[in-house]
mmCIF file of C-alpha atoms in Angstrom:
data_model
loop_
_atom_site.group_PDB
_atom_site.id
_atom_site.type_symbol
_atom_site.label_atom_id
_atom_site.label_comp_id
_atom_site.label_asym_id
_atom_site.label_seq_id
_atom_site.Cartn_x
_atom_site.Cartn_y
_atom_site.Cartn_z
ATOM 1 C CA MET A 100 -8.346 22.505 3.099
ATOM 2 C CA SER A 101 -9.053 18.757 3.800
ATOM 3 C CA THR A 102 -6.187 16.117 3.276
ATOM 4 C CA LEU A 103 -6.544 13.065 1.560
ATOM 5 C CA LYS A 104 -5.046 10.279 3.718
ATOM 6 C CA ILE A 105 -3.856 7.056 1.568
ATOM 7 C CA ALA A 106 -2.851 3.970 3.124
ATOM 8 C CA ILE A 107 -0.141 1.902 1.594
ATOM 9 C CA GLN A 108 1.602 -1.221 2.693
ATOM 10 C CA LYS A 109 4.371 -0.753 5.170
ATOM 11 C CA SER A 110 6.816 -3.127 3.596
ATOM 12 C CA GLY A 111 6.911 -5.733 0.971
ATOM 13 C CA ARG A 112 6.200 -6.219 -2.634
ATOM 14 C CA LEU A 113 3.234 -3.479 -2.718
ATOM 15 C CA ASN A 114 5.213 -0.667 -1.083
ATOM 16 C CA GLU A 115 7.793 0.267 -3.751
ATOM 17 C CA GLU A 116 5.311 0.292 -6.543
ATOM 18 C CA SER A 117 2.783 2.059 -4.489
ATOM 19 C CA ILE A 118 5.149 4.946 -3.817
ATOM 20 C CA GLN A 119 6.307 4.928 -7.458
ATOM 21 C CA ILE A 120 2.904 5.630 -8.854
ATOM 22 C CA LEU A 121 2.337 8.357 -6.684
ATOM 23 C CA LYS A 122 5.569 9.768 -7.766
ATOM 24 C CA ASP A 123 4.601 9.341 -11.192
ATOM 25 C CA CYS A 124 1.481 11.220 -10.385
ATOM 26 C CA GLY A 125 3.729 14.208 -9.767
ATOM 27 C CA ILE A 126 3.461 13.908 -6.021
ATOM 28 C CA SER A 127 6.494 14.353 -3.880
ATOM 29 C CA ILE A 128 6.916 12.904 -0.460
ATOM 30 C CA ASN A 129 8.572 13.454 2.789
ATOM 31 C CA ASN A 130 9.497 9.827 3.258
ATOM 32 C CA GLY A 131 12.145 9.168 5.837
ATOM 33 C CA ASN A 132 13.506 5.903 6.989
ATOM 34 C CA ASP A 133 10.817 3.790 9.256
ATOM 35 C CA GLN A 134 8.287 6.591 9.120
ATOM 36 C CA LEU A 135 4.628 5.537 9.866
ATOM 37 C CA LYS A 136 3.321 8.711 8.252
ATOM 38 C CA ALA A 137 4.423 11.040 5.636
ATOM 39 C CA GLU A 138 3.018 14.245 3.899
ATOM 40 C CA ALA A 139 3.149 15.320 0.367
ATOM 41 C CA THR A 140 4.776 18.615 -0.072
ATOM 42 C CA ASN A 141 3.154 19.513 -3.590
ATOM 43 C CA PHE A 142 -0.515 17.655 -3.136
ATOM 44 C CA PRO A 143 -3.145 17.644 0.063
ATOM 45 C CA LEU A 144 -2.135 13.771 0.650
ATOM 46 C CA GLU A 145 -0.985 12.077 3.699
ATOM 47 C CA VAL A 146 0.276 8.618 3.491
ATOM 48 C CA LEU A 147 -0.015 6.045 6.218
ATOM 49 C CA TYR A 148 2.277 3.138 6.049
ATOM 50 C CA LEU A 149 0.279 0.367 7.804
ATOM 51 C CA ARG A 150 0.353 -3.609 8.211
ATOM 52 C CA ASN A 151 -1.294 -4.951 4.958
ATOM 53 C CA SER A 152 -3.742 -7.212 6.973
ATOM 54 C CA ASP A 153 -4.957 -4.076 9.030
ATOM 55 C CA ILE A 154 -5.499 -1.632 5.667
ATOM 56 C CA PRO A 155 -9.270 -3.215 5.106
ATOM 57 C CA GLN A 156 -10.279 -2.170 8.825
ATOM 58 C CA TYR A 157 -8.798 1.327 8.417
ATOM 59 C CA LEU A 158 -10.980 2.003 5.431
ATOM 60 C CA ILE A 159 -14.086 0.462 7.009
ATOM 61 C CA ASP A 160 -13.730 2.899 10.160
ATOM 62 C CA GLY A 161 -12.678 5.482 7.764
ATOM 63 C CA VAL A 162 -9.585 6.191 9.535
ATOM 64 C CA VAL A 163 -7.753 6.239 5.793
ATOM 65 C CA ASP A 164 -9.742 7.780 2.766
ATOM 66 C CA ILE A 165 -8.452 5.559 0.443
ATOM 67 C CA ALA A 166 -5.812 2.678 0.090
ATOM 68 C CA ILE A 167 -3.511 1.007 -2.248
ATOM 69 C CA VAL A 168 -4.227 -2.732 -1.422
ATOM 70 C CA GLY A 169 -4.023 -6.079 -3.130
ATOM 71 C CA ASP A 170 -7.728 -7.072 -4.010
ATOM 72 C CA ASN A 171 -7.184 -10.639 -2.393
ATOM 73 C CA LEU A 172 -7.178 -8.790 0.925
ATOM 74 C CA LEU A 173 -10.464 -7.178 0.181
ATOM 75 C CA VAL A 174 -12.126 -10.381 -0.673
ATOM 76 C CA GLU A 175 -10.807 -11.740 2.394
ATOM 77 C CA LYS A 176 -11.643 -8.743 4.804
ATOM 78 C CA GLY A 177 -13.443 -6.249 2.920
ATOM 79 C CA LYS A 178 -16.075 -7.259 0.416
ATOM 80 C CA ASN A 179 -17.798 -4.056 0.766
ATOM 81 C CA ILE A 180 -14.868 -1.708 0.316
ATOM 82 C CA LYS A 181 -15.476 0.062 -3.250
ATOM 83 C CA VAL A 182 -12.696 -0.541 -5.814
ATOM 84 C CA ILE A 183 -12.755 2.617 -7.676
ATOM 85 C CA GLN A 184 -9.142 1.507 -10.015
ATOM 86 C CA LYS A 185 -7.499 -1.420 -11.162
ATOM 87 C CA LEU A 186 -3.555 -0.885 -10.817
ATOM 88 C CA GLY A 187 -2.137 -3.104 -13.080
ATOM 89 C CA PHE A 188 0.972 -4.224 -10.745
ATOM 90 C CA SER A 189 1.550 -6.971 -8.284
ATOM 91 C CA LYS A 190 -0.497 -9.346 -9.907
ATOM 92 C CA CYS A 191 -0.773 -12.721 -8.255
ATOM 93 C CA LYS A 192 -3.311 -15.696 -7.829
ATOM 94 C CA VAL A 193 -4.727 -16.930 -4.991
ATOM 95 C CA SER A 194 -4.478 -20.842 -5.374
ATOM 96 C CA VAL A 195 -4.692 -24.139 -3.831
ATOM 97 C CA ALA A 196 -1.626 -26.168 -3.790
ATOM 98 C CA VAL A 197 -0.818 -29.748 -2.691
ATOM 99 C CA PRO A 198 2.475 -31.958 -2.320
ATOM 100 C CA LYS A 199 3.325 -32.995 -5.817
ATOM 101 C CA THR A 200 3.165 -36.507 -4.606
ATOM 102 C CA PHE A 201 -0.758 -36.169 -4.419
ATOM 103 C CA GLU A 202 -2.718 -37.500 -7.062
ATOM 104 C CA TYR A 203 -5.025 -34.595 -8.205
ATOM 105 C CA ASN A 204 -8.188 -35.446 -10.367
ATOM 106 C CA SER A 205 -10.772 -32.965 -9.364
ATOM 107 C CA ILE A 206 -12.019 -30.620 -6.598
ATOM 108 C CA LYS A 207 -13.500 -33.047 -4.763
ATOM 109 C CA ASP A 208 -10.559 -34.945 -4.013
ATOM 110 C CA LEU A 209 -9.913 -32.089 -1.574
ATOM 111 C CA GLU A 210 -12.962 -32.788 0.555
ATOM 112 C CA GLY A 211 -12.401 -32.890 4.182
ATOM 113 C CA MET A 212 -8.755 -32.005 3.856
ATOM 114 C CA ARG A 213 -6.639 -29.833 6.182
ATOM 115 C CA ILE A 214 -5.991 -26.891 4.611
ATOM 116 C CA ALA A 215 -3.335 -24.138 5.860
ATOM 117 C CA THR A 216 -4.083 -20.610 4.894
ATOM 118 C CA SER A 217 -4.131 -16.899 5.763
ATOM 119 C CA TYR A 218 -7.166 -16.501 4.015
ATOM 120 C CA PRO A 219 -9.856 -18.393 5.609
ATOM 121 C CA ASN A 220 -13.078 -16.703 4.598
ATOM 122 C CA THR A 221 -12.151 -16.853 1.132
ATOM 123 C CA VAL A 222 -11.389 -20.772 1.583
ATOM 124 C CA ILE A 223 -14.781 -21.157 3.338
ATOM 125 C CA ASP A 224 -16.469 -19.295 0.502
ATOM 126 C CA TYR A 225 -14.452 -21.014 -2.365
ATOM 127 C CA PHE A 226 -15.448 -24.569 -1.179
ATOM 128 C CA ALA A 227 -18.973 -23.637 -0.305
ATOM 129 C CA THR A 228 -19.628 -23.067 -4.086
ATOM 130 C CA PHE A 229 -19.056 -26.849 -4.839
ATOM 131 C CA GLY A 230 -20.877 -27.745 -1.590
ATOM 132 C CA MET A 231 -17.640 -29.176 0.122
ATOM 133 C CA THR A 232 -15.923 -28.415 3.446
ATOM 134 C CA VAL A 233 -12.513 -28.485 4.397
ATOM 135 C CA ASP A 234 -10.562 -28.235 7.692
ATOM 136 C CA ILE A 235 -8.984 -25.118 7.856
ATOM 137 C CA HIS A 236 -5.749 -24.031 9.952
ATOM 138 C CA GLN A 237 -5.369 -20.515 10.024
ATOM 139 C CA ILE A 238 -1.879 -19.321 10.179
ATOM 140 C CA SER A 239 0.320 -16.247 8.902
ATOM 141 C CA GLY A 240 3.326 -16.570 7.376
ATOM 142 C CA SER A 241 5.278 -19.630 6.045
ATOM 143 C CA VAL A 242 1.936 -21.090 4.766
ATOM 144 C CA GLU A 243 3.892 -23.283 2.161
ATOM 145 C CA ILE A 244 5.720 -25.090 4.740
ATOM 146 C CA ALA A 245 2.575 -26.610 6.788
ATOM 147 C CA PRO A 246 2.418 -29.620 4.386
ATOM 148 C CA ASN A 247 5.898 -30.617 5.033
ATOM 149 C CA ILE A 248 5.741 -30.572 8.614
ATOM 150 C CA GLY A 249 2.552 -32.181 9.122
ATOM 151 C CA LEU A 250 0.292 -29.249 9.814
ATOM 152 C CA ALA A 251 -2.029 -29.551 6.739
ATOM 153 C CA ASP A 252 -2.549 -31.655 3.644
ATOM 154 C CA GLY A 253 -2.425 -28.613 1.323
ATOM 155 C CA ILE A 254 -2.513 -24.697 1.247
ATOM 156 C CA VAL A 255 -4.362 -21.955 -0.077
ATOM 157 C CA ASP A 256 -2.085 -18.862 -0.655
ATOM 158 C CA ILE A 257 -0.832 -15.882 -3.027
ATOM 159 C CA VAL A 258 1.145 -17.401 -5.906
ATOM 160 C CA SER A 259 3.282 -15.067 -8.028
ATOM 161 C CA SER A 260 5.936 -16.876 -10.093
ATOM 162 C CA GLY A 261 5.291 -20.428 -8.217
ATOM 163 C CA SER A 262 9.105 -20.788 -7.368
ATOM 164 C CA THR A 263 7.978 -21.108 -3.549
ATOM 165 C CA LEU A 264 5.564 -23.873 -4.433
ATOM 166 C CA PHE A 265 8.397 -25.652 -6.456
ATOM 167 C CA LYS A 266 10.852 -25.019 -3.426
ATOM 168 C CA ASN A 267 8.431 -26.809 -0.904
ATOM 169 C CA ASN A 268 7.244 -29.476 -3.182
ATOM 170 C CA LEU A 269 4.206 -28.343 -3.985
ATOM 171 C CA LYS A 270 1.895 -28.152 -7.088
ATOM 172 C CA GLU A 271 -1.099 -25.624 -7.926
ATOM 173 C CA VAL A 272 -4.347 -27.459 -8.754
ATOM 174 C CA GLU A 273 -7.071 -24.902 -8.438
ATOM 175 C CA VAL A 274 -6.841 -21.020 -9.286
ATOM 176 C CA ILE A 275 -9.385 -19.527 -7.040
ATOM 177 C CA PHE A 276 -9.152 -16.167 -8.505
ATOM 178 C CA LYS A 277 -6.373 -13.448 -9.850
ATOM 179 C CA SER A 278 -5.622 -10.438 -7.939
ATOM 180 C CA GLU A 279 -3.803 -7.312 -8.556
ATOM 181 C CA ALA A 280 -3.139 -4.111 -6.648
ATOM 182 C CA VAL A 281 -6.250 -1.689 -6.722
ATOM 183 C CA LEU A 282 -7.386 1.836 -5.299
ATOM 184 C CA ALA A 283 -9.954 1.204 -2.612
ATOM 185 C CA VAL A 284 -11.759 3.874 -1.245
ATOM 186 C CA SER A 285 -13.572 4.259 2.256
ATOM 187 C CA PRO A 286 -17.137 4.272 2.651
ATOM 188 C CA LYS A 287 -16.940 7.230 4.723
ATOM 189 C CA VAL A 288 -15.346 9.880 2.750
ATOM 190 C CA THR A 289 -16.394 13.392 2.659
ATOM 191 C CA PRO A 290 -17.638 15.265 -0.590
ATOM 192 C CA GLU A 291 -14.370 17.788 -0.085
ATOM 193 C CA VAL A 292 -12.184 14.808 0.314
ATOM 194 C CA GLN A 293 -13.865 12.772 -2.727
ATOM 195 C CA SER A 294 -12.968 15.938 -4.892
ATOM 196 C CA ILE A 295 -9.189 15.366 -3.891
ATOM 197 C CA ILE A 296 -9.714 11.504 -4.739
ATOM 198 C CA ASP A 297 -11.288 12.495 -8.110
ATOM 199 C CA THR A 298 -8.135 14.591 -9.018
ATOM 200 C CA LEU A 299 -5.691 11.952 -7.998
ATOM 201 C CA GLN A 300 -7.425 9.087 -9.679
ATOM 202 C CA PHE A 301 -7.537 11.164 -12.941
ATOM 203 C CA ARG A 302 -3.704 11.326 -12.554
ATOM 204 C CA ILE A 303 -3.476 7.840 -12.110
ATOM 205 C CA GLU A 304 -5.603 6.884 -15.055
ATOM 206 C CA SER A 305 -3.146 9.130 -17.142
ATOM 207 C CA VAL A 306 -0.028 7.208 -15.899
ATOM 208 C CA LEU A 307 -1.632 3.889 -16.476
ATOM 209 C CA ARG A 308 -2.441 4.940 -19.685
ATOM 210 C CA ALA A 309 0.783 6.028 -20.716
ATOM 211 C CA ARG A 310 2.154 2.635 -19.207
ATOM 212 C CA LYS A 311 0.337 0.734 -21.733
ATOM 213 C CA SER A 312 1.001 2.620 -24.815
ATOM 214 C CA LYS A 313 4.140 3.833 -26.846
ATOM 215 C CA TYR A 314 4.490 6.647 -29.163
ATOM 216 C CA ILE A 315 5.112 5.455 -32.686
ATOM 217 C CA LEU A 316 6.659 7.720 -35.541
ATOM 218 C CA MET A 317 7.232 6.304 -39.161
ATOM 219 C CA ASN A 318 8.401 7.285 -42.872
ATOM 220 C CA VAL A 319 5.075 6.222 -44.895
ATOM 221 C CA PRO A 320 4.518 6.952 -48.628
ATOM 222 C CA ASN A 321 1.412 9.087 -49.176
ATOM 223 C CA GLU A 322 -0.514 6.823 -51.118
ATOM 224 C CA LYS A 323 -0.261 4.342 -47.970
ATOM 225 C CA ILE A 324 -1.337 6.462 -45.343
ATOM 226 C CA GLU A 325 -5.061 5.563 -45.544
ATOM 227 C CA GLU A 326 -3.639 1.802 -45.561
ATOM 228 C CA ILE A 327 -1.378 2.361 -42.438
ATOM 229 C CA GLY A 328 -4.342 4.306 -40.806
ATOM 230 C CA LYS A 329 -6.723 1.239 -40.566
ATOM 231 C CA ILE A 330 -3.695 -0.623 -39.015
ATOM 232 C CA LEU A 331 -2.983 1.707 -36.097
ATOM 233 C CA PRO A 332 -4.939 2.245 -33.299
ATOM 234 C CA VAL A 333 -5.198 6.057 -32.879
ATOM 235 C CA LEU A 334 -6.906 8.678 -30.446
ATOM 236 C CA LYS A 335 -8.754 10.614 -32.711
ATOM 237 C CA SER A 336 -6.670 10.459 -36.088
ATOM 238 C CA LEU A 337 -3.356 10.164 -37.503
ATOM 239 C CA THR A 338 -0.793 13.241 -37.205
ATOM 240 C CA VAL A 339 0.466 13.477 -40.601
ATOM 241 C CA MET A 340 3.461 15.735 -41.619
ATOM 242 C CA PRO A 341 4.961 16.143 -44.940
ATOM 243 C CA LEU A 342 8.709 15.290 -45.462
ATOM 244 C CA ALA A 343 11.453 16.963 -47.421
ATOM 245 C CA GLU A 344 10.939 14.159 -49.974
ATOM 246 C CA GLU A 345 8.326 14.590 -52.169
ATOM 247 C CA GLY A 346 5.469 11.953 -52.022
ATOM 248 C CA TRP A 347 6.392 10.816 -48.282
ATOM 249 C CA SER A 348 4.976 11.780 -45.049
ATOM 250 C CA SER A 349 5.703 11.361 -41.223
ATOM 251 C CA VAL A 350 3.092 9.536 -39.295
ATOM 252 C CA HIS A 351 2.672 9.673 -35.675
ATOM 253 C CA SER A 352 0.151 7.722 -33.388
ATOM 254 C CA VAL A 353 -0.183 5.808 -30.374
ATOM 255 C CA ILE A 354 0.193 2.172 -30.031
ATOM 256 C CA ASP A 355 -0.754 -0.448 -27.432
ATOM 257 C CA LYS A 356 2.407 -2.169 -25.751
ATOM 258 C CA ASP A 357 0.803 -5.640 -25.797
ATOM 259 C CA THR A 358 0.065 -5.848 -29.504
ATOM 260 C CA PHE A 359 3.321 -3.836 -30.305
ATOM 261 C CA TRP A 360 5.353 -6.372 -32.298
ATOM 262 C CA ASP A 361 1.809 -7.630 -34.372
ATOM 263 C CA VAL A 362 1.537 -4.340 -35.348
ATOM 264 C CA ILE A 363 5.004 -3.442 -36.348
ATOM 265 C CA ASP A 364 4.941 -6.300 -38.823
ATOM 266 C CA GLN A 365 1.516 -5.148 -40.309
ATOM 267 C CA LEU A 366 3.161 -1.494 -40.814
ATOM 268 C CA LYS A 367 6.005 -3.024 -42.368
ATOM 269 C CA GLU A 368 4.131 -5.101 -44.744
ATOM 270 C CA ALA A 369 1.969 -1.881 -45.522
ATOM 271 C CA GLY A 370 5.205 -0.176 -46.563
ATOM 272 C CA ALA A 371 6.268 2.108 -43.412
ATOM 273 C CA GLU A 372 9.853 2.697 -43.026
ATOM 274 C CA GLY A 373 12.221 4.240 -40.451
ATOM 275 C CA ILE A 374 9.631 3.187 -37.606
ATOM 276 C CA LEU A 375 10.608 4.935 -34.088
ATOM 277 C CA VAL A 376 9.058 4.035 -31.244
ATOM 278 C CA CYS A 377 9.030 6.146 -27.938
ATOM 279 C CA PRO A 378 7.999 5.518 -24.222
ATOM 280 C CA ILE A 379 5.225 7.967 -23.214
ATOM 281 C CA GLU A 380 5.536 9.798 -19.466
ATOM 282 C CA LYS A 381 1.838 10.787 -19.305
ATOM 283 C CA MET A 382 -1.172 10.483 -21.293
ATOM 284 C CA VAL A 383 -3.932 12.569 -20.820
ATOM 285 C CA LEU A 384 -7.319 12.486 -22.800
#
């Protein structure tokens, strides 16, 4: 039987969340300290821990079948690599930043500037859309310090909270694009391996769906059930069970985590009482 080879970042912010989503999919990984390769004990999966910047080439060459990687890296090094699932974590922006003292009015103010970055292809493509050129200084690591030491006039780098920019007296002036972790697949996978990928993707989708949802239970007067049903987003229909007290029922459904409080307020106004909200571990449709 074939084994699915997946690449994840060896260290850094993507590593822990990548391992966690595999665990949430029910996959147990023999992961010792400083291992570069580990096998799952209950799923045909082998994990390769790689340098983040190397992952796109491993996918292109077919050394690994799939990878959990930031799509900012695919934009830079793997535009033809297929993304089969957005994963919703490790969100960030790829942005242009300049010193706080720089008077910025429009993108044209950056014409001909020295830009320090780890994403030269992204920078070239972005400024080309405006018919502009910049002087690129390609560096890896500590990009934010470049303007302070006179190496560059500005930078292009990933931005999460913005605290690193603030500490280095920089300000974000343009967002090139928003990025997040994705599941990317090699163009060289075999049909047998593709079948394993489909199984894994199904599990991941169930986990992600559960992360975005909450299970909700409430007591509702029977005459209000129809009104409550119009408020609640449901999978197919409400689950309604009669209570011991006549004229009342227990209503169960699923609620979107992002609209949680707005929906709760509507339910209370419609007459729902004793509202309980519970996490969902998995949600299979």
